[in-house]
Short mmCIF file of C-alpha atoms in Angstrom, two decimals:
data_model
loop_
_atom_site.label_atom_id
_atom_site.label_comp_id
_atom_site.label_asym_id
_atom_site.label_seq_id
_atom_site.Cartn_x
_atom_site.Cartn_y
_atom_site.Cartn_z
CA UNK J 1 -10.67 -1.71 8.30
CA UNK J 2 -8.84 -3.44 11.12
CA UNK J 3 -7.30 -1.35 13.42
CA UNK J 4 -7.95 -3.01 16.52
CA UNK J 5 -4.65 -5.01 17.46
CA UNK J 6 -2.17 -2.51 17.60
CA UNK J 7 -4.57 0.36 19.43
CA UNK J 8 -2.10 3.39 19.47
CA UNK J 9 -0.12 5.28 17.16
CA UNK J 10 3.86 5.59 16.45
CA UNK J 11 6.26 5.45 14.48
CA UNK J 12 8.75 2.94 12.99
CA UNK J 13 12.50 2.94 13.56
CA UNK J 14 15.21 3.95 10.89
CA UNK J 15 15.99 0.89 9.23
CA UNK J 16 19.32 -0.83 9.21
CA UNK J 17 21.52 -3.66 8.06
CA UNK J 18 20.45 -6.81 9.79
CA UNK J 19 22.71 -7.60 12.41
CA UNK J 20 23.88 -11.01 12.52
CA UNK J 21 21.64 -13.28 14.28
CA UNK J 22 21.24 -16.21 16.98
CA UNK J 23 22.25 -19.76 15.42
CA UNK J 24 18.53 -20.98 16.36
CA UNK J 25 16.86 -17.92 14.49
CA UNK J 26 16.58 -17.82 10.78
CA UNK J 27 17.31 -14.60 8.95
CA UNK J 28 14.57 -15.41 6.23
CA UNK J 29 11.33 -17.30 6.62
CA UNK J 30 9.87 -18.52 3.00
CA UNK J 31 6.15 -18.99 3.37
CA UNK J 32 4.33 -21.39 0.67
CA UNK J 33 0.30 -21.23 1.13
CA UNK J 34 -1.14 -24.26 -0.47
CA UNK J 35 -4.31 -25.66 -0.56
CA UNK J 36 -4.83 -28.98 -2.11
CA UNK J 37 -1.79 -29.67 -3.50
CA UNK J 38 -0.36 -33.23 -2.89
CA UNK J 39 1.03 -33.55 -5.94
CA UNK J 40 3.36 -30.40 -6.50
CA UNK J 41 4.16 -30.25 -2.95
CA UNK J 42 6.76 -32.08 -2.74
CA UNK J 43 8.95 -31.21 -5.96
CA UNK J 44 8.47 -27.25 -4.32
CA UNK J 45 9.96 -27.80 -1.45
CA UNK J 46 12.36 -29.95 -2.00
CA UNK J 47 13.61 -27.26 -5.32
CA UNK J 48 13.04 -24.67 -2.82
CA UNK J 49 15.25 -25.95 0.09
CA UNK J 50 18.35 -27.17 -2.47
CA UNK J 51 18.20 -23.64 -4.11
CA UNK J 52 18.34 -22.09 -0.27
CA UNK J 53 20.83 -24.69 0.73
CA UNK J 54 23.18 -24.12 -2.35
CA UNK J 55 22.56 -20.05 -3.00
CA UNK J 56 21.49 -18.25 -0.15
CA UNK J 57 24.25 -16.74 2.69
CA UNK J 58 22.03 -16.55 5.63
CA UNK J 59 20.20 -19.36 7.94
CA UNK J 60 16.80 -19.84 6.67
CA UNK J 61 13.02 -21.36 6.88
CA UNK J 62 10.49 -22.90 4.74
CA UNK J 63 6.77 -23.27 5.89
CA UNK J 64 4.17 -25.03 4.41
CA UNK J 65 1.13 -22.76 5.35
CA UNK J 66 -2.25 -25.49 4.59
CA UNK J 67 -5.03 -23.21 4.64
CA UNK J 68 -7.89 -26.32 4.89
CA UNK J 69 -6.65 -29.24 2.46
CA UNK J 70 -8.77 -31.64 2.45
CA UNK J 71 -6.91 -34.04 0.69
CA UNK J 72 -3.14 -35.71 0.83
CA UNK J 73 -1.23 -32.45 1.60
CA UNK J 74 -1.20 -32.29 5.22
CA UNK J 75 0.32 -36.15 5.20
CA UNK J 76 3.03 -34.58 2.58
CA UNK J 77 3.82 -31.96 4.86
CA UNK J 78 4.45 -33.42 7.43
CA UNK J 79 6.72 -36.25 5.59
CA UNK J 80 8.75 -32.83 3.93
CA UNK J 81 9.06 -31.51 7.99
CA UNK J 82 10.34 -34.73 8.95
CA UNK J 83 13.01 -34.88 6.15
CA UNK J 84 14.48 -31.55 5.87
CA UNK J 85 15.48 -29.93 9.00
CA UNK J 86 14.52 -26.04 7.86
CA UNK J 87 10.89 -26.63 6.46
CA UNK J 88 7.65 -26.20 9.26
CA UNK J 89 4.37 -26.85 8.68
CA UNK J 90 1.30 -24.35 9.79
CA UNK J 91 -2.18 -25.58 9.86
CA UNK J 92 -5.08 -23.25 9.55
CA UNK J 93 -8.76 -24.79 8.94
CA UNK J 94 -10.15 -22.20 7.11
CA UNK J 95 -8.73 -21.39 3.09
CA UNK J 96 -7.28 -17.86 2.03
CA UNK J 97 -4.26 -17.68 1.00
CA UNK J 98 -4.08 -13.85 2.98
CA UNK J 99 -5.08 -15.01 6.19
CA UNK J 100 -2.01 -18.46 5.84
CA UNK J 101 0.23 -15.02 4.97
CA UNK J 102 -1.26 -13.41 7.92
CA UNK J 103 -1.21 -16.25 10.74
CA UNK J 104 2.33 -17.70 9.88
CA UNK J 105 4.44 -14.03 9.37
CA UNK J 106 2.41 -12.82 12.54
CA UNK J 107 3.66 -15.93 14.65
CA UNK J 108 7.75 -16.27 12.73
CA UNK J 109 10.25 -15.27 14.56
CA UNK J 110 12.16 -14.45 11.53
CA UNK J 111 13.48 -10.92 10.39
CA UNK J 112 12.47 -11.01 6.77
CA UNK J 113 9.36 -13.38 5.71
CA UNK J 114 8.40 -13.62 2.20
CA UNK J 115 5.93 -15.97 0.12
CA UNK J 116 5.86 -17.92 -2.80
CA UNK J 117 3.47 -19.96 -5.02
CA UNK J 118 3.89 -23.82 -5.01
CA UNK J 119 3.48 -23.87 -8.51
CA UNK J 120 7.13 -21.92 -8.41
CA UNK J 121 6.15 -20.49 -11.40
CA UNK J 122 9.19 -17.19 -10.68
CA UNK J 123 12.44 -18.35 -11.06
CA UNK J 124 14.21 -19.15 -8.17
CA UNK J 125 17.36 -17.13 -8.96
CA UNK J 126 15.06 -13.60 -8.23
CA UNK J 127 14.94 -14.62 -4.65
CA UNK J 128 18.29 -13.69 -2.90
CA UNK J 129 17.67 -9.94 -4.68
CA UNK J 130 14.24 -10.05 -3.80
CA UNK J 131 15.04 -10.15 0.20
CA UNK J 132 18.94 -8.73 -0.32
CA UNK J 133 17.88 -4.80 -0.04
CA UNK J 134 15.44 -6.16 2.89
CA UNK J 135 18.26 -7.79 4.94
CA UNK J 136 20.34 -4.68 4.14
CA UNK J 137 17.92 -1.77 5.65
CA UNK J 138 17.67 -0.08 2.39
CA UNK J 139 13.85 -1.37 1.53
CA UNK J 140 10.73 -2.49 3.37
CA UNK J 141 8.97 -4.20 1.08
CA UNK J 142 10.41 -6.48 -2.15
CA UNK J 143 8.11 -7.48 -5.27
CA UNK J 144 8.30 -9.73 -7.94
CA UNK J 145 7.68 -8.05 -11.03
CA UNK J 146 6.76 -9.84 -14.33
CA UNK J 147 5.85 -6.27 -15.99
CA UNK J 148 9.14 -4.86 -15.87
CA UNK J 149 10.89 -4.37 -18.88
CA UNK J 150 13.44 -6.98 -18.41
CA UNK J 151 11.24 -9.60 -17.31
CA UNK J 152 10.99 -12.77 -19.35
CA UNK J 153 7.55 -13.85 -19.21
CA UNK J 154 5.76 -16.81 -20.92
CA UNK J 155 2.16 -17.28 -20.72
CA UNK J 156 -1.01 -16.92 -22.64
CA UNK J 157 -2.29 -13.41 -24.16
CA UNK J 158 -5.64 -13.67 -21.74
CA UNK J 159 -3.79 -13.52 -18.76
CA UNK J 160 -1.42 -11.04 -19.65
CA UNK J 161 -3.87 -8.93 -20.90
CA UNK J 162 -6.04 -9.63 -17.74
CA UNK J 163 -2.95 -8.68 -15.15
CA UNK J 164 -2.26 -5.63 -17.67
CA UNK J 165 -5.66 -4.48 -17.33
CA UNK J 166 -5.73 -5.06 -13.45
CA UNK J 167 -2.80 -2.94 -12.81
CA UNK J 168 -3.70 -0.31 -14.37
CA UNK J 169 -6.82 -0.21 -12.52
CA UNK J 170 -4.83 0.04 -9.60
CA UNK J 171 -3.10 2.94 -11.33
CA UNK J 172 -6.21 4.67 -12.42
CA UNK J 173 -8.39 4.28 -8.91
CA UNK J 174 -5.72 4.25 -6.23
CA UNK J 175 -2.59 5.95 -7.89
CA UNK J 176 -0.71 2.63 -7.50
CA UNK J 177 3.13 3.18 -8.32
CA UNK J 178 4.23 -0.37 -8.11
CA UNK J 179 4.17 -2.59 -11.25
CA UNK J 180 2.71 -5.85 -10.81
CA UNK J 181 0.14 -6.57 -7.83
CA UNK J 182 -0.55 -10.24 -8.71
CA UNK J 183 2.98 -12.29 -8.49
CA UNK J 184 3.01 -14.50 -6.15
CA UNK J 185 6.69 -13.93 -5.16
CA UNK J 186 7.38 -10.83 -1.94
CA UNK J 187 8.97 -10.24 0.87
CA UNK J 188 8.33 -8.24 3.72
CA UNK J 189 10.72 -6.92 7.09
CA UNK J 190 9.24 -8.41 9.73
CA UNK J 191 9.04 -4.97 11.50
CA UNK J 192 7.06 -4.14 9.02
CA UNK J 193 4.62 -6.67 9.02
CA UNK J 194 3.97 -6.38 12.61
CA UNK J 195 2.33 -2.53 12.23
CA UNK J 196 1.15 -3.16 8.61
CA UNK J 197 -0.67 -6.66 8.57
CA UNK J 198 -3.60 -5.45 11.02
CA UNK J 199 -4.36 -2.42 8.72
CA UNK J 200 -4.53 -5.00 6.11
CA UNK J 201 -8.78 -6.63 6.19
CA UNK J 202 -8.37 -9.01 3.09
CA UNK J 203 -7.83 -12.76 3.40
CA UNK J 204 -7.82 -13.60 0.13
CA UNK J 205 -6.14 -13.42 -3.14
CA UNK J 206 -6.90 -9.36 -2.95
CA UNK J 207 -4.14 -9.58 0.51
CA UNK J 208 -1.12 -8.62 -1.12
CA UNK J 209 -2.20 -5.75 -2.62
CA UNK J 210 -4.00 -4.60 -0.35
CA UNK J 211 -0.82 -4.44 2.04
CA UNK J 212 1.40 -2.65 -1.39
CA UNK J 213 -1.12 0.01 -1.61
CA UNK J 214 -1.35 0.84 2.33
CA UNK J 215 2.31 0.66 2.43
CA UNK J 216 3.05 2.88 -0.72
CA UNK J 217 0.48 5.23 0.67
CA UNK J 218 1.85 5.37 4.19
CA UNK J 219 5.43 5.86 2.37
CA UNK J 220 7.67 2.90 2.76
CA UNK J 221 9.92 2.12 0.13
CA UNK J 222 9.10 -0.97 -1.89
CA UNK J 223 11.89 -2.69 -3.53
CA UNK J 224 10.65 -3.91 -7.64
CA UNK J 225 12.96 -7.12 -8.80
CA UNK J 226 12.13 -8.52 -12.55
CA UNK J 227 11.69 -11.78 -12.84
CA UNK J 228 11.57 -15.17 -15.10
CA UNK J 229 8.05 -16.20 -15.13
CA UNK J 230 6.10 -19.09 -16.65
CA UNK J 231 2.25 -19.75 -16.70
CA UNK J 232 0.96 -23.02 -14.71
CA UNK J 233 -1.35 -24.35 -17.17
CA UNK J 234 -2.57 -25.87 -14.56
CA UNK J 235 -3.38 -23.44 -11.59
CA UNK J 236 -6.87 -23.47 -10.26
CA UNK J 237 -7.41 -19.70 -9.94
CA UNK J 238 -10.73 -18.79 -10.79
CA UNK J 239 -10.06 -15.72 -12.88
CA UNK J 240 -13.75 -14.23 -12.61
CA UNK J 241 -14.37 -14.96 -9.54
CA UNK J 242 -10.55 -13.40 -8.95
CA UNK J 243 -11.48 -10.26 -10.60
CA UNK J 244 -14.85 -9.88 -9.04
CA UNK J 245 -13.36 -9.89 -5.34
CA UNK J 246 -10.06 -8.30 -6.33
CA UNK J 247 -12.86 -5.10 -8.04
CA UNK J 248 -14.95 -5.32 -4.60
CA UNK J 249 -11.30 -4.61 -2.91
CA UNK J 250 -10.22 -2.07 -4.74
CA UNK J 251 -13.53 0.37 -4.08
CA UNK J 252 -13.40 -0.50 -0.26
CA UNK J 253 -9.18 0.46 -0.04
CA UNK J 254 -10.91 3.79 -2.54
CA UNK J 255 -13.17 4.44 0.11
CA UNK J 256 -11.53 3.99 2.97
CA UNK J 257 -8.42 6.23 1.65
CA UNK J 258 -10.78 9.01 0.69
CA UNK J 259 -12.56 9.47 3.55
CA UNK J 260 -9.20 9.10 5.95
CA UNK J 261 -9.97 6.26 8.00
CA UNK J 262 -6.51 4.17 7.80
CA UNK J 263 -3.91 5.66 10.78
CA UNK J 264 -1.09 5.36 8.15
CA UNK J 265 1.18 7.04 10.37
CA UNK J 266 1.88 4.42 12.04
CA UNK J 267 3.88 3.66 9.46
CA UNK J 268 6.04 6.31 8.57
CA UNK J 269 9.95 6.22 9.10
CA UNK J 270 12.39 8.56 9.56
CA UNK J 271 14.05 10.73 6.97
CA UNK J 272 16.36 9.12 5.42
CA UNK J 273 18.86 5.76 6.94
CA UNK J 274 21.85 8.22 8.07
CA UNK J 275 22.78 8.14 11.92
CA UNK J 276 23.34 11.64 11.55
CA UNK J 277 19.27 11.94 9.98
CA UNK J 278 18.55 10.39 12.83
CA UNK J 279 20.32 12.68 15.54
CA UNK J 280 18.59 15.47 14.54
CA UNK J 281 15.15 13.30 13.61
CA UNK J 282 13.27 15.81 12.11
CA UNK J 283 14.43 18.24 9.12
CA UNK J 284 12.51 21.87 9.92
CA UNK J 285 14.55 23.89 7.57
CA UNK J 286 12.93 21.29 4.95
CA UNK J 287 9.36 22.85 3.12
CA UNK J 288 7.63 19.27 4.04
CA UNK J 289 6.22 17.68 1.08
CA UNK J 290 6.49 20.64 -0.98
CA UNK J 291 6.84 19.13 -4.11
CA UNK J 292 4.11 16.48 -3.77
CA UNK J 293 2.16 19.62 -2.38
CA UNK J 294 2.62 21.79 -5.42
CA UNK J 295 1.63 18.65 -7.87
CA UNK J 296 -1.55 17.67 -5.95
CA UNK J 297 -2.53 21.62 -5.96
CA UNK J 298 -1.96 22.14 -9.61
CA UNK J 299 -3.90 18.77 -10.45
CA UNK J 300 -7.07 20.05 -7.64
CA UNK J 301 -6.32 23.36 -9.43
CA UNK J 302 -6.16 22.40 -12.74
CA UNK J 303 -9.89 20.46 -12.37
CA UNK J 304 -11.14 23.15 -10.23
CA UNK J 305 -10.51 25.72 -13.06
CA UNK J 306 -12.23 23.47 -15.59
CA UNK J 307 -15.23 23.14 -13.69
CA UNK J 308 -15.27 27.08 -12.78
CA UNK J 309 -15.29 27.79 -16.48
CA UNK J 310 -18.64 25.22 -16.92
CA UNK J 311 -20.26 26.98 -14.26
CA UNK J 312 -19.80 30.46 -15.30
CA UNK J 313 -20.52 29.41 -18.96
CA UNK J 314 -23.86 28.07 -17.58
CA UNK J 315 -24.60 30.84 -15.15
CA UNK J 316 -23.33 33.67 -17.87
CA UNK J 317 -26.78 31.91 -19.95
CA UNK J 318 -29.08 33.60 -17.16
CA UNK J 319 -27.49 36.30 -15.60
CA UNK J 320 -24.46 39.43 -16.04
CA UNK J 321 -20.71 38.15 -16.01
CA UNK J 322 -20.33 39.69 -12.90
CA UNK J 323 -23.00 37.70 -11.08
CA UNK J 324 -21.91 34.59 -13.28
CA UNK J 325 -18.62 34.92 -11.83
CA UNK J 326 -18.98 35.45 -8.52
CA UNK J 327 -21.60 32.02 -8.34
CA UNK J 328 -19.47 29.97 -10.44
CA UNK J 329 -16.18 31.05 -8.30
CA UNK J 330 -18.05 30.75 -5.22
CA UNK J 331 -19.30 26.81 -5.81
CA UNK J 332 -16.15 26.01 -7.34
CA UNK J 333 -14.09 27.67 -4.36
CA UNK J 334 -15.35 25.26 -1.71
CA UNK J 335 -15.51 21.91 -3.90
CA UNK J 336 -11.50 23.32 -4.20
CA UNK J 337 -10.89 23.83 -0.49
CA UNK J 338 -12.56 20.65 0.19
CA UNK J 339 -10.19 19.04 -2.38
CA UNK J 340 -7.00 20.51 -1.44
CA UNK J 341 -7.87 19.84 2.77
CA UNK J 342 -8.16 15.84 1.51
CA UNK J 343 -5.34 15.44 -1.44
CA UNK J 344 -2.91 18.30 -0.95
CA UNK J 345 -2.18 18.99 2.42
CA UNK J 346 -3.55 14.60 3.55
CA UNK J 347 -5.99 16.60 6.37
CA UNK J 348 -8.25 13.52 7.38
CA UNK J 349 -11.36 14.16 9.88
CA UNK J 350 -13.83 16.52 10.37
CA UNK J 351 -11.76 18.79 13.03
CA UNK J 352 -11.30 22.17 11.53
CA UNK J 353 -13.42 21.68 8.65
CA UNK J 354 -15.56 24.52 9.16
CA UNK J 355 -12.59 26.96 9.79
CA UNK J 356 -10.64 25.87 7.08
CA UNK J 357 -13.62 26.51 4.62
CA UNK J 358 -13.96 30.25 6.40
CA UNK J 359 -10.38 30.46 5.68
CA UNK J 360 -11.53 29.37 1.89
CA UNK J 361 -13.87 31.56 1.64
CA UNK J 362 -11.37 34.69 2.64
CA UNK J 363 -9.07 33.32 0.00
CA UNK J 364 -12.03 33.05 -2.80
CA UNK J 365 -12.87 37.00 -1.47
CA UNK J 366 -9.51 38.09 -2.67
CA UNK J 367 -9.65 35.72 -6.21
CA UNK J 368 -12.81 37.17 -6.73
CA UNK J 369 -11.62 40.44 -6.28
CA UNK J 370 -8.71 39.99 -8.80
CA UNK J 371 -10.93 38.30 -11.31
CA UNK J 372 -13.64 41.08 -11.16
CA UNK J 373 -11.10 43.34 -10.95
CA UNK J 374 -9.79 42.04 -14.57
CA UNK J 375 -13.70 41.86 -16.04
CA UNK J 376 -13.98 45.75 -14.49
CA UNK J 377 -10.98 46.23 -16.54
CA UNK J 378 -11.92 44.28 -19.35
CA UNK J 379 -15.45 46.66 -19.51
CA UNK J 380 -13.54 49.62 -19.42
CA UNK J 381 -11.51 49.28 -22.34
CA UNK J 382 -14.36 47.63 -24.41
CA UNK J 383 -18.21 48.26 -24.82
CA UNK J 384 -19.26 44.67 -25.67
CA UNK J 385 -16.07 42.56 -25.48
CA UNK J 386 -16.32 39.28 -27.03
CA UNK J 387 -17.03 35.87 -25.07
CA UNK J 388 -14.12 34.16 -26.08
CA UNK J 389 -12.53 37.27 -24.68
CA UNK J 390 -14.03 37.79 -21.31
CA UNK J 391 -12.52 33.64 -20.76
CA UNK J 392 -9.31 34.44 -21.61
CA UNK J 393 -8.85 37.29 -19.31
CA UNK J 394 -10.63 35.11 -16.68
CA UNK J 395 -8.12 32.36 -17.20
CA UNK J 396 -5.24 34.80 -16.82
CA UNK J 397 -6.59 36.44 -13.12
CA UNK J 398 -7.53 32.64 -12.65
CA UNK J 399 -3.99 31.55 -12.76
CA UNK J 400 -2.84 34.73 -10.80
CA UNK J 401 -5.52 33.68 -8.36
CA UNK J 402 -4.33 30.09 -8.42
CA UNK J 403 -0.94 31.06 -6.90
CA UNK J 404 -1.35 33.19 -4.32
CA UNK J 405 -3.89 30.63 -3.40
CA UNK J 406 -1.37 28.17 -2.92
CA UNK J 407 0.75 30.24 -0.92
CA UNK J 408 -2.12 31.27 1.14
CA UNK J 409 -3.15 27.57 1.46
CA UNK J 410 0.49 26.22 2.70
CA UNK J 411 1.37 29.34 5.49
CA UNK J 412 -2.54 30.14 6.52
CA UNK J 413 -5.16 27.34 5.89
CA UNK J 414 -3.12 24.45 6.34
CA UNK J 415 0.35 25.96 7.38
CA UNK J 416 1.18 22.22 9.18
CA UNK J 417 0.42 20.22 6.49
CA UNK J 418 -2.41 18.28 8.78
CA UNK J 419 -4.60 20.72 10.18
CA UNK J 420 -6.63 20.08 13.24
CA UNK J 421 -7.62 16.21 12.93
CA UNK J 422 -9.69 14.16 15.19
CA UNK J 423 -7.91 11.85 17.51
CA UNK J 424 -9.76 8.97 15.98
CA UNK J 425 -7.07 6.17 16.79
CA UNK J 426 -6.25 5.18 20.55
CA UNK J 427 -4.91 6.97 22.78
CA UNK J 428 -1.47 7.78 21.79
CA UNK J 429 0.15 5.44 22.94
CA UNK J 430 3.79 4.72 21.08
CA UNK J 431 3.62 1.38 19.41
CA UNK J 432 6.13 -1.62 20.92
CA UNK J 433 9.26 -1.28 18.71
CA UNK J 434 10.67 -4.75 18.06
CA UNK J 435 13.97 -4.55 17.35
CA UNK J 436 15.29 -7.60 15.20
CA UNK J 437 18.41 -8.50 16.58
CA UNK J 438 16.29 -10.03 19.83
CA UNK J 439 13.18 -10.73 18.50
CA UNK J 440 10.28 -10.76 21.24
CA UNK J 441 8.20 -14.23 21.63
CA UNK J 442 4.92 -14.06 19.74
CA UNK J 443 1.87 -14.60 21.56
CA UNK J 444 1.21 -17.57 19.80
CA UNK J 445 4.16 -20.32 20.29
CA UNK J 446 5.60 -20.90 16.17
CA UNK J 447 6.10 -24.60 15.28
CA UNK J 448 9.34 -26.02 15.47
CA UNK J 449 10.40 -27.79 12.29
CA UNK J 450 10.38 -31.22 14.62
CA UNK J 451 6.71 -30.14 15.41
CA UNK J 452 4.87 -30.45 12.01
CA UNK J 453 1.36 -29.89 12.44
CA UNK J 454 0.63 -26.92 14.59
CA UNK J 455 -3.31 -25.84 14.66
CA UNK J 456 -3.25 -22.16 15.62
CA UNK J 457 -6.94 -20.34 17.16
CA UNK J 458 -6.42 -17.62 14.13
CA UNK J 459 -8.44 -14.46 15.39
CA UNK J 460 -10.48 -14.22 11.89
CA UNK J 461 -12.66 -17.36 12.24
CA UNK J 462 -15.02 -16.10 9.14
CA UNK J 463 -15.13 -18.10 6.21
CA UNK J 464 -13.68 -17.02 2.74
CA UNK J 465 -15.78 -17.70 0.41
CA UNK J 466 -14.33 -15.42 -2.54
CA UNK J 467 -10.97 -17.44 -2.28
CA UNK J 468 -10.15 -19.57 -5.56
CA UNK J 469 -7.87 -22.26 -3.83
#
């Protein structure tokens, strides 16, 4: 994943109401990636900057981001640039639709960016509540959502069964909370962007989800608006091809979540968008996380216990119950430590490993000890207790066990929440804060709408092969 461009960690500001902002500056920046499309251009725009013009409170931007047309649309951008005094144009000469997201909200100016298809397929009248809680502090990311239950939606069964299916993939493999990946219709603080885009690797159609699930994970809010939606008949998205690179995304963001590699906090907020939350900047009489704690143990717990009982059911075949026991609790007692370390308690890293799996085994000593206790007990008051019987009074000193194993867990093993991690990110350094009202220049000069065609040297020269446009 790429970490390299912002090489230390920190820590985003509170977020608050936009203040207002210089004449020159626009407050949004509405990004349209296009490849190839001379012919529904123009119409776009043009819809796009009369519903700005007539709707929307605040100064604003559109860009035309032309990720390698080789045909008309450059010429039409540039007419569009020269006619309407808030649209830009951004050149790239390499396609993916991620990397025209990437280059042009890295280089605006603008405190809230968002992105829309050309086909303007969402209706227009989602887009001042898309960016509203954006401009107001109270969310850092907005969605369009065409799976909400008061979206109107028209289009064809295959591709509603196809984004269906691909959400809940997302759901199923990544625990995905957000409703509908795919739209092409969100907005993002610019604040935001400038920590979260270089976490983000895609530079394809897979980029926008890739950026929801690293946010979501790292725990900014994301802001769901339904929308009015209605299929292009004729959009040249290669659904297979689609899938296939969107599937190939979703086990590298799987991977690279399990194993801890992603410096998500650099990312995180403070509590809460109170001044006074802010005075005191950290809550300590707060248990932190408890509840998500508790839900991840009792899930870990919940499996672990299940494959305890297939253990001892296959060691009880070839040895005492005793014996059985102690193996089967003993295996399943570090794949459980193991599991908590990474989904409970978010420990990434190797540091502390080997302690925290001594501290494991202590706890296992005294769950053993109750559940042999209960089979000692169990012995005493029968001669040849049944089988069914000896499970059920192992499930009981199981879920006896399972508590005081959390508490043990939360003020011993891991009583930080973290644990000892690596320093695998930078040095430490704080990140730059930006703040919005005086926006710092970009390193790369952003085109003027009287400059039309500006040909930035985007750091990701590779080619993009899996992009359909």
């Amino acid at each position: 994943m790429r970490t390299d461009s912002f090489p230390g960690t920190g820590t985003l500001p509170a977020r608050e109401h936009l203040p207002a902002m210089d004449a020159g500056t626009p407050v949004l920046d509405v990004v349209i990636p296009v490849y190839n499309e001379e012919k529904d251009l123009g119409p776009c725009v043009r819809g796009l900057h009369e519903h700005l013009t007539r709707t929307f409170p605040y100064t604003f931007r559109i860009t035309i981001a032309d990720n390698a047309s080789t045909d008309t649309t450059p010429l039409v951008a540039a007419r569009l640039a020269a006619e309407l005094a808030e649209v830009a144009t951004f050149r790239l000469e390499q396609k993916g639709r991620g990397r025209a997201l990437r280059a042009v909200w890295s280089a605006s100016e603008a405190p809230v960016l968002a992105y829309m298809d050309v086909d303007l397929s969402t209706g227009l009248n989602a887009l001042l509540p898309l960016v509203a809680p954006l401009i107001s502090g109270h969310s850092d990311l907005a969605i369009g959502s065409r799976l909400a239950r008061s979206s109107r939606v028209v289009r064809g069964p295959k591709r509603e069964l196809i984004s269906r299916a691909y959400n809940l993939i997302l759901r199923g493999s990544l625990q995905a909370r957000f409703s509908d990946a795919q739209c092409g219709f969100k907005a993002i603080r610019r604040d935001v962007a400038q920590v979260l885009l270089p976490l983000v690797e895609d530079t394809g159609w897979f980029f926008d989800t890739e950026m929801l699930v690293l946010a979501e994970r790292a725990g900014l809010r994301i802001h769901e608006v339904p929308v009015d939606w209605v299929d292009d008949p004729d959009s040249s998205v290669h659904i297979v091809r689609t899938a296939t690179e969107d599937l190939k995304g979703v086990w590298r963001i799987g991977k690279a979540l399990a194993s801890g590699s992603l410096p998500l906090d650099r990312l995180t907020r403070p509590f809460g968008d109170d001044p006074r939350d802010r005075e005191v900047h950290e809550l300590r009489d707060l248990p932190r996380g408890l509840a998500r704690q508790l839900a991840g143990f009792c899930v870990v717990g919940g499996l672990s216990t299940l494959f305890y009982l297939l253990l001892y059911g296959a060691f009880r075949q070839v040895c005492g119950a005793q014996t059985a026991n102690a193996l089967a609790l003993l295996v399943s007692a570090v794949a459980n430590t193991a599991a908590n370390r990474r989904l409970t308690f978010g420990v990434r890293g190797r540091g502390g490993a080997v302690r925290h799996q001594a501290q494991g085994l202590v706890v296992f000593g005294i769950g053993l000890a109750l559940t042999s206790g209960s089979l000692a007990a169990l012995d005493t008051a029968t001669d040849h207790p049944a089988h069914s019987t000896e499970l059920a009074v192992l499930i009981a000193a199981n879920l006896a066990a399972t508590v005081l194993r959390f508490l043990l867990f939360r003020a011993w093993v891991f009583p930080d929440g973290r644990g000892e991690q690596e320093p695998a990110y930078g040095t430490g350094v704080r990140l730059p804060q930006w703040p919005l009202a005086h926006p710092q220049p970009h390193p790369h000069s952003y085109p003027h709408p009287q400059r039309p065609h500006a040909h930035p040297q985007h750091p990701h020269p590779h080619n993009d092969p899996g992009d359909p446009r």
